[in-house]
Short mmCIF file of C-alpha atoms in Angstrom, two decimals:
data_model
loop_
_atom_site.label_atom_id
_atom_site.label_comp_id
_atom_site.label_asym_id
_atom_site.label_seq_id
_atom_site.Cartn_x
_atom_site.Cartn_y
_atom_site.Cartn_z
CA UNK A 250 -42.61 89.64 36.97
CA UNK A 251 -39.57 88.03 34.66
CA UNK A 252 -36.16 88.36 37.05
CA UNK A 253 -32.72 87.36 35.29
CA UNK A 254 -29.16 86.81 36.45
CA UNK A 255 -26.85 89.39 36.03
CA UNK A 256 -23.91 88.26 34.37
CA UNK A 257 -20.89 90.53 33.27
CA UNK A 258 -19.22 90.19 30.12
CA UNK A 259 -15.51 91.86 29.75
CA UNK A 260 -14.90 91.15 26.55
CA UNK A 261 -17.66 92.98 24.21
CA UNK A 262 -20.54 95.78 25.21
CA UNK A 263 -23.58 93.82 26.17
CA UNK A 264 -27.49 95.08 27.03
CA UNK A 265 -29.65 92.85 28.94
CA UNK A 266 -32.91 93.38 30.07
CA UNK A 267 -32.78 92.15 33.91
CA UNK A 268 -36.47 92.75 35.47
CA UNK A 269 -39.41 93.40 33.71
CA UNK A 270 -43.28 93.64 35.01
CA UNK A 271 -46.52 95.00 34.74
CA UNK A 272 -48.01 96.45 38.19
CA UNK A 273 -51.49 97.37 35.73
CA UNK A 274 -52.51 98.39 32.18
CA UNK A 275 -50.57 101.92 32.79
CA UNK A 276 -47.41 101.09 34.76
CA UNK A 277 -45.02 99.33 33.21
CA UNK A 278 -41.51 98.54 34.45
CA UNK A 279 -37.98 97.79 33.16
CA UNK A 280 -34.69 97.47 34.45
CA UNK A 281 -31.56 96.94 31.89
CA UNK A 282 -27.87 96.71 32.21
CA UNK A 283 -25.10 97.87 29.49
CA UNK A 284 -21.73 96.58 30.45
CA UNK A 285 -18.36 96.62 30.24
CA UNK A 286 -18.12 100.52 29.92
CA UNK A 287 -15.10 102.48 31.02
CA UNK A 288 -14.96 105.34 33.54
CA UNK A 289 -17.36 107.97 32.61
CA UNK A 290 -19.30 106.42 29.72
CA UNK A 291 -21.87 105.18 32.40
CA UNK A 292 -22.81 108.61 33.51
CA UNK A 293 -22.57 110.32 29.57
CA UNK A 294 -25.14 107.32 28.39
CA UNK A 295 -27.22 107.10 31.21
CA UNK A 296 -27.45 110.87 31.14
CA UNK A 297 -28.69 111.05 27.28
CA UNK A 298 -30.52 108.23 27.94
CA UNK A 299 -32.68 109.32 30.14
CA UNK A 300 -33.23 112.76 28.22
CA UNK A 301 -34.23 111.07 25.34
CA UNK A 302 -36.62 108.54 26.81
CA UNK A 303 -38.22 111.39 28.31
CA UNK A 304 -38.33 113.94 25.62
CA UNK A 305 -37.98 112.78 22.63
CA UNK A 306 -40.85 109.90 22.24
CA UNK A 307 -44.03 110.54 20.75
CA UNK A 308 -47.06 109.83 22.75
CA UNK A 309 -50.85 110.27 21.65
CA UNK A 310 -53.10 112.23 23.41
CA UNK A 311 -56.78 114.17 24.07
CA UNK A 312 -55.60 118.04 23.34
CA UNK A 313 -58.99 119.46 22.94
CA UNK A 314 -62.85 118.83 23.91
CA UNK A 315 -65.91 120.10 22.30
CA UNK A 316 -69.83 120.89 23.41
CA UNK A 317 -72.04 122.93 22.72
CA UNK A 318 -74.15 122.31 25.89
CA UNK A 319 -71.35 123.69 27.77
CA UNK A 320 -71.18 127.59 28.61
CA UNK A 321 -67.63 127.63 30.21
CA UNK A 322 -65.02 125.42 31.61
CA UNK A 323 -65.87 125.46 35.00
CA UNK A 324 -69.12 125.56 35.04
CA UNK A 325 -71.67 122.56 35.99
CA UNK A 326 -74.15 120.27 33.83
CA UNK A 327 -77.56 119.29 35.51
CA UNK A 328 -77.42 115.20 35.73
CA UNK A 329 -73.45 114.97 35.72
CA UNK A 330 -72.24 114.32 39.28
CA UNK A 331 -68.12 116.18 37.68
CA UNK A 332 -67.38 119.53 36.57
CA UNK A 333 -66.98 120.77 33.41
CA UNK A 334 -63.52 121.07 34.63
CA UNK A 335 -63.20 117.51 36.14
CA UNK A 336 -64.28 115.86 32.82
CA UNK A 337 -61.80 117.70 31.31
CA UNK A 338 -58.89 116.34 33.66
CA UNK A 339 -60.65 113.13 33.28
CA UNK A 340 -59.76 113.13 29.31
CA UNK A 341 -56.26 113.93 30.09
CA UNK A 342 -55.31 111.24 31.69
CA UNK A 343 -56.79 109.07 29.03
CA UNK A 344 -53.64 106.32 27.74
CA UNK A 345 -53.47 106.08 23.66
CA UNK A 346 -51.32 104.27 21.40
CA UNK A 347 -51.95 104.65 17.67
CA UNK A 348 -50.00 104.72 14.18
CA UNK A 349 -51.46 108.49 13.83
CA UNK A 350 -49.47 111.27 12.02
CA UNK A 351 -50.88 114.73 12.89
CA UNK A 352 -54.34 115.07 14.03
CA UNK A 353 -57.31 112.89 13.88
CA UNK A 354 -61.28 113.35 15.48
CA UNK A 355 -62.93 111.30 17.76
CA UNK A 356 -65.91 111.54 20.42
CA UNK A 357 -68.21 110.16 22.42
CA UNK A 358 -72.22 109.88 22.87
CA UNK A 359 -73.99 108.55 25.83
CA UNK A 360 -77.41 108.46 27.30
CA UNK A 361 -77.46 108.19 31.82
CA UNK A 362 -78.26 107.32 34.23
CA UNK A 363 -74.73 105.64 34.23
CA UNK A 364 -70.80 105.97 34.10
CA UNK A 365 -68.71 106.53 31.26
CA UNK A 366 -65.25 105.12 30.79
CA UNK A 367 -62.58 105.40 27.97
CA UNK A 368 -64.26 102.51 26.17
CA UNK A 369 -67.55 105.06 25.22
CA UNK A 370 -65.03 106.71 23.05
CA UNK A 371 -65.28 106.67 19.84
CA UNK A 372 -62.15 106.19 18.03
CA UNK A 373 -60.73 106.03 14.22
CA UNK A 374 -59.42 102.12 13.67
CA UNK A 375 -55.47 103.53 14.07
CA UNK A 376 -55.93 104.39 17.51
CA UNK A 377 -56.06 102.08 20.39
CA UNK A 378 -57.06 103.23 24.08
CA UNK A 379 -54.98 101.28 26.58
CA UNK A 380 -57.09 101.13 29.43
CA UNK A 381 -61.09 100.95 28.90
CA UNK A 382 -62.18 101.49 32.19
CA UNK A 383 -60.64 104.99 32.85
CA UNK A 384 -62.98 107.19 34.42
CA UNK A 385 -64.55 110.11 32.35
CA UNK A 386 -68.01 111.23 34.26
CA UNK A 387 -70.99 109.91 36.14
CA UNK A 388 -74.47 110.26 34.88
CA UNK A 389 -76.57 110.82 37.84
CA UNK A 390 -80.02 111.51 35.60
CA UNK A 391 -81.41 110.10 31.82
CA UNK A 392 -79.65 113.17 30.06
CA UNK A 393 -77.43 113.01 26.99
CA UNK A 394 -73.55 113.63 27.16
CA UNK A 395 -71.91 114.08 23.36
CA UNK A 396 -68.29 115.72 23.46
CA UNK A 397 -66.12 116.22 20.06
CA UNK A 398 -62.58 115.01 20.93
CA UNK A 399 -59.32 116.33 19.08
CA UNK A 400 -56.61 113.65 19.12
CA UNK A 401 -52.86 114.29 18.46
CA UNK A 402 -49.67 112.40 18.31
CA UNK A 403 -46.33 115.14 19.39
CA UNK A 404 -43.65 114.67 21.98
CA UNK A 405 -42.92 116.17 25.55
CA UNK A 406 -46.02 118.40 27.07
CA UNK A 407 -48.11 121.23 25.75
CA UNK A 408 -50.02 124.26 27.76
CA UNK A 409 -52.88 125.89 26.55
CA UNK A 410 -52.90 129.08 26.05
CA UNK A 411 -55.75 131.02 27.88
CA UNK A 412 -57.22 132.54 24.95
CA UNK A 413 -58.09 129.51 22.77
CA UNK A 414 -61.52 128.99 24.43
CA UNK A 415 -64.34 129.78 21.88
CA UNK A 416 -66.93 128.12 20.58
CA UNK A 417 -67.18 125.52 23.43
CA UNK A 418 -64.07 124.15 22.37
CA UNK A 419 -61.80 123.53 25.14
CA UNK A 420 -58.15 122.57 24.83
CA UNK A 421 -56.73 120.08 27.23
CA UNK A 422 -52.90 120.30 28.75
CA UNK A 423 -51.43 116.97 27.05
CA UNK A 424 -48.73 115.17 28.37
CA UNK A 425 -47.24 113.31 25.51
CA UNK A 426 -44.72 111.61 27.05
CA UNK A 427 -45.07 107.77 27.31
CA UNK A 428 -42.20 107.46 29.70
CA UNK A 429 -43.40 107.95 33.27
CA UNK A 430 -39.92 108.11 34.80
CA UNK A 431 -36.71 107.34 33.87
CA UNK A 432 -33.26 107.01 36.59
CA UNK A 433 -30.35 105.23 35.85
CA UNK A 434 -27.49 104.48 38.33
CA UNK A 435 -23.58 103.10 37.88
CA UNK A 436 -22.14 100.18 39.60
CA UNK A 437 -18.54 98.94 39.69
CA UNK A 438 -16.10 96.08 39.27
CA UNK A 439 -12.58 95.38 38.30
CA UNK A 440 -9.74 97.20 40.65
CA UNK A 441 -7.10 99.78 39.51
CA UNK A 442 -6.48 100.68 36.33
CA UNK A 443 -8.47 98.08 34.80
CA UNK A 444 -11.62 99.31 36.72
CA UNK A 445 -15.18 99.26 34.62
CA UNK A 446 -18.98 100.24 34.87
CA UNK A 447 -22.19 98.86 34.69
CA UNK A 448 -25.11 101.16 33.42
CA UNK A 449 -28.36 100.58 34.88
CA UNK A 450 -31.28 101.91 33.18
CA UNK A 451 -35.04 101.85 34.99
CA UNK A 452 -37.58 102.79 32.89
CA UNK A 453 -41.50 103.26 34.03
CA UNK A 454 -44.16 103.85 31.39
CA UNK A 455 -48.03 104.30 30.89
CA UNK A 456 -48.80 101.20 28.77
CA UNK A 457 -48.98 102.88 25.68
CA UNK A 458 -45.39 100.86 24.84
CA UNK A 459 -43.36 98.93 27.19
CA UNK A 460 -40.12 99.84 28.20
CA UNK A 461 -37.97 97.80 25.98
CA UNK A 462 -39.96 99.38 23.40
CA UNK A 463 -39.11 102.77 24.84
CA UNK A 464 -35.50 102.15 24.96
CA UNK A 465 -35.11 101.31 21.50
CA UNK A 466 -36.88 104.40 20.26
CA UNK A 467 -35.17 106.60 22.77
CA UNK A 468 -31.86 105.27 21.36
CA UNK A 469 -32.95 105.45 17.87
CA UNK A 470 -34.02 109.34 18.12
CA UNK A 471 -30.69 109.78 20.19
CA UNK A 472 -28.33 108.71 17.23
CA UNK A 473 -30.66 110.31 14.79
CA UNK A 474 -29.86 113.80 16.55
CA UNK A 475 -26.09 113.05 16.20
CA UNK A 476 -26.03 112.22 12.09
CA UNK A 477 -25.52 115.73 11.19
CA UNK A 478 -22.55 116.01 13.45
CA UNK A 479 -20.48 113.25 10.81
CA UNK A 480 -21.32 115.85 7.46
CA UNK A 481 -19.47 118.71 9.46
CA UNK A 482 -16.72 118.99 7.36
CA UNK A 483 -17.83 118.91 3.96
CA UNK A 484 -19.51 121.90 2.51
CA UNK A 485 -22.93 122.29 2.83
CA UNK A 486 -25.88 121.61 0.15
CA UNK A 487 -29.32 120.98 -0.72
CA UNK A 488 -30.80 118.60 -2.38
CA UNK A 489 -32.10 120.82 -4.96
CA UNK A 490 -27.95 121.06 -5.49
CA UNK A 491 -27.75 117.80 -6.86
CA UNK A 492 -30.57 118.10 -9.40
CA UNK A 493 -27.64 119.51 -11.86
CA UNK A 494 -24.93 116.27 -11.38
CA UNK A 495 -24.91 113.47 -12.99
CA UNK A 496 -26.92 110.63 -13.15
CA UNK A 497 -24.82 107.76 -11.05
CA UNK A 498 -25.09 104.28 -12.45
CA UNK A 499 -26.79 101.87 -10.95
CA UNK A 500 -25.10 99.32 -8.97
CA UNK A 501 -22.07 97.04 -10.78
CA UNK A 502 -24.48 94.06 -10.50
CA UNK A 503 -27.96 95.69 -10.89
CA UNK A 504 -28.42 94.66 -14.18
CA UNK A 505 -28.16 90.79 -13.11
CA UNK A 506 -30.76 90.51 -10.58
CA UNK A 507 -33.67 90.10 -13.27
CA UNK A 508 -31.14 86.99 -14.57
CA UNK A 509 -31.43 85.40 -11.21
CA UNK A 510 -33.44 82.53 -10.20
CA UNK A 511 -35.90 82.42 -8.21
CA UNK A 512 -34.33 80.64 -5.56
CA UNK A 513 -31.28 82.62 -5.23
CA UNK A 514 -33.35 85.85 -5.22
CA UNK A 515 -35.22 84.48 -1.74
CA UNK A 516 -31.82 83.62 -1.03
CA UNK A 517 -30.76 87.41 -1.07
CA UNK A 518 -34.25 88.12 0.58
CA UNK A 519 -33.20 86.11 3.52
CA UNK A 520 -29.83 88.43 4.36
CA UNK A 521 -30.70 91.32 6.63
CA UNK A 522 -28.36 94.35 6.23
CA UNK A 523 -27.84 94.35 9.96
CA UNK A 524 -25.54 91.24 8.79
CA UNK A 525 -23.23 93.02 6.42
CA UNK A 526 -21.18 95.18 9.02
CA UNK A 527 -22.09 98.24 7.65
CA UNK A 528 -21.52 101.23 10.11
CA UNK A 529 -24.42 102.55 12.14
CA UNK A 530 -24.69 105.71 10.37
CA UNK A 531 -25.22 104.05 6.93
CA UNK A 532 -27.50 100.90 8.08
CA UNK A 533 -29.97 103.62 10.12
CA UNK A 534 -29.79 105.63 7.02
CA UNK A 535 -30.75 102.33 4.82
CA UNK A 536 -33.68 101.57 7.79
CA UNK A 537 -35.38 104.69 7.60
CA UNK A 538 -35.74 104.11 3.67
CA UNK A 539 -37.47 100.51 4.00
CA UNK A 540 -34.08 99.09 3.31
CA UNK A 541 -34.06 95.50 4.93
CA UNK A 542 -32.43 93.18 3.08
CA UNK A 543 -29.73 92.77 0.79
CA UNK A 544 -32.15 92.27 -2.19
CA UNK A 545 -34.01 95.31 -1.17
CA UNK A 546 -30.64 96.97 -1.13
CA UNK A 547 -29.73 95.25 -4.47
CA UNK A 548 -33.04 96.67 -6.31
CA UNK A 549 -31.87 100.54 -5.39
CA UNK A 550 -29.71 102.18 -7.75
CA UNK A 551 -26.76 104.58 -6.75
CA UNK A 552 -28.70 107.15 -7.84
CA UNK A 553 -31.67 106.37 -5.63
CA UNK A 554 -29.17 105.76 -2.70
CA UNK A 555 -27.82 109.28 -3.10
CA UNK A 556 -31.76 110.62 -2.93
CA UNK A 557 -31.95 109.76 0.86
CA UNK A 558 -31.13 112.19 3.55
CA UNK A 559 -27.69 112.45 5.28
CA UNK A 560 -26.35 109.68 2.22
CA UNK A 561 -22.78 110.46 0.51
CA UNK A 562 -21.09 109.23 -2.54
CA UNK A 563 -18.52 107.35 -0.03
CA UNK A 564 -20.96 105.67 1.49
CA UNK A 565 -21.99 103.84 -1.54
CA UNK A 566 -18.50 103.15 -2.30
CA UNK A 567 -18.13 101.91 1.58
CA UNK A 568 -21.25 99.41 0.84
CA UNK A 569 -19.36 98.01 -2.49
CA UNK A 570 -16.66 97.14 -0.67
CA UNK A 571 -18.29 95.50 2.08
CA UNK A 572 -20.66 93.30 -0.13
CA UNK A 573 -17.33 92.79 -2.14
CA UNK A 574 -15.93 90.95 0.49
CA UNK A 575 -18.42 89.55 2.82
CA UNK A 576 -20.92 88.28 -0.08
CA UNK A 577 -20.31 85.83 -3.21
CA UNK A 578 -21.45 87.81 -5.73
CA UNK A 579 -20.09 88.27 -9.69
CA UNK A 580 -18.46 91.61 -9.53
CA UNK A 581 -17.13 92.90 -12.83
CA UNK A 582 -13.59 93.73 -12.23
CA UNK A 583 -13.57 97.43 -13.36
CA UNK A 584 -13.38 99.53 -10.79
CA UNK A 585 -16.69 101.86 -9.23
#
């Protein structure tokens, strides 16, 4: 367990991570602070906050189980000491982490007498089960048990509906949340006028991420949500729209990065974006396009800058002025 101070800055907004520990392989804790806020903001973050860490992170989980030994759900197998039904809870509660997009097959084969745990399964290489020894049957007799598992990666929880049993295919109630719990509570200092909060977040998850690692992807789906809300006055269009305008020149200085040396070229490699003061609107929308660096920013054209979702023609004018003034590169004086 990893216990830290808490100190209070009044000068600029602050997070700190100020207890962190593992009770076992799916219970993770975290407690963080965000400080100086003014009255109210503690209660509007915390409040998001903890919608978004429970809601809107993806989790991976068992949604459906397959055998053909098996004539119903709740029926019993000679040799297995669970029900039908039991094995099926069993493979719910089953903690995944994986890079998986969609839906992906797995299963497992075992001969008894003998148990079987989470680490029988077999798995594709991009999934990972957090926990090996979770409990999935007892074999009581030398008998074979083979099940055909359906793995998916969503968000929030699922329920089967009851007529999707055929075949001895059996879908499983998934819980994709990763985020056990979530509470966050407001504390106080200052007096009068000049009164401020402190946001406390505590954060539980199953191992399949810890929860700094949930808080950063609860806050980076939160903002995501709120990018439309910037484009609300200016008219609507499609993509398809801007098939029919013209081409946009590439950037003032794109034709002199194949002039550079090698050495200044790492040199632009070594400035992140997060560097440049861009706002946070324009550096997510840079992030989500594998946009790192400044050379990486450098090698797109204004053209390929407009391509990307939620991106305007003043935001490219917004980035020439800030690498105008915060960067020593040979800008031709005509004007963008």
């Amino acid at each position: 367990m990893v216990r830290e101070k808490v100190t209070v800055s009044t000068r600029t907004l602050q997070w700190k991570c100020v207890e962190s520990r593992a009770d076992n392989k799916r219970l993770f804790y975290g407690r963080f602070i965000l400080s100086p806020l003014m009255k109210g903001q503690a209660d509007t973050i915390g409040i998001a906050m903890r919608r978004a860490l429970l809601g809107e992170i993806e989790g991976t989980c068992i949604t459906r189980a397959k055998s053909e030994k098996i004539p119903h759900e709740y029926s019993t197998i000679t040799g297995i000491q669970e029900s039908v039904h039991e094995i099926l809870m069993n493979l719910k509660e089953i903690v995944l982490r994986s890079n998986l997009y969609g839906t992906c097959e797995a299963s497992i084969c075992v001969r008894g007498p003998g148990y079987v745990t989470a680490q029988d399964i077999i798995l594709p290489p991009y999934v990972e089960i957090v926990d090996n020894t979770q409990h999935i049957a007892s074999l009581t007799k030398p008998i074979e048990l083979v099940i055909g598992l359906q793995i998916e990666k969503n968000r929030g929880y699922l329920i089967k509906a009851p007529n999707t049993f055929q075949d001895g295919s059996y879908p499983i109630d998934p819980v994709f949340m990763p985020v056990r719990n979530a509470n966050h509570s407001i504390h106080y200092f200052g007096n009068g006028n000049g009164k401020q909060e402190i946001l406390f977040l505590e954060i539980w998850t199953n191992g399949s991420l810890t929860p700094k690692e949930a808080l950063h992807e609860a806050s980076r789906n939160l903002i995501d949500l709120f990018i439309p809300f910037l484009h609300t006055e200016e008219e609507n269009f499609n993509l398809e729209d801007n098939q029919h305008m013209v081409p946009l020149p590439p950037f003032p200085f794109y034709d002199k990065l194949d002039k550079l040396t090698k050495k200044k070229k790492m040199a632009l490699k070594s400035i992140f974006i997060d560097q440049s003061e861009l706002p946070p609107r324009i550096y997510n929308c840079l992030k989500r396009s594998n946009i790192y660096t400044l050379l990486d920013l450098l090698n797109n054209s204004q053209e390929d800058l407009m391509k990307m979702q939620h991106f305007r023609i003043e935001d490219v004018k917004q980035i020439l002025g800030i690498l105008e003034k915060n960067f020593v590169i040979d800008l031709p004086k005509t004007k963008f």
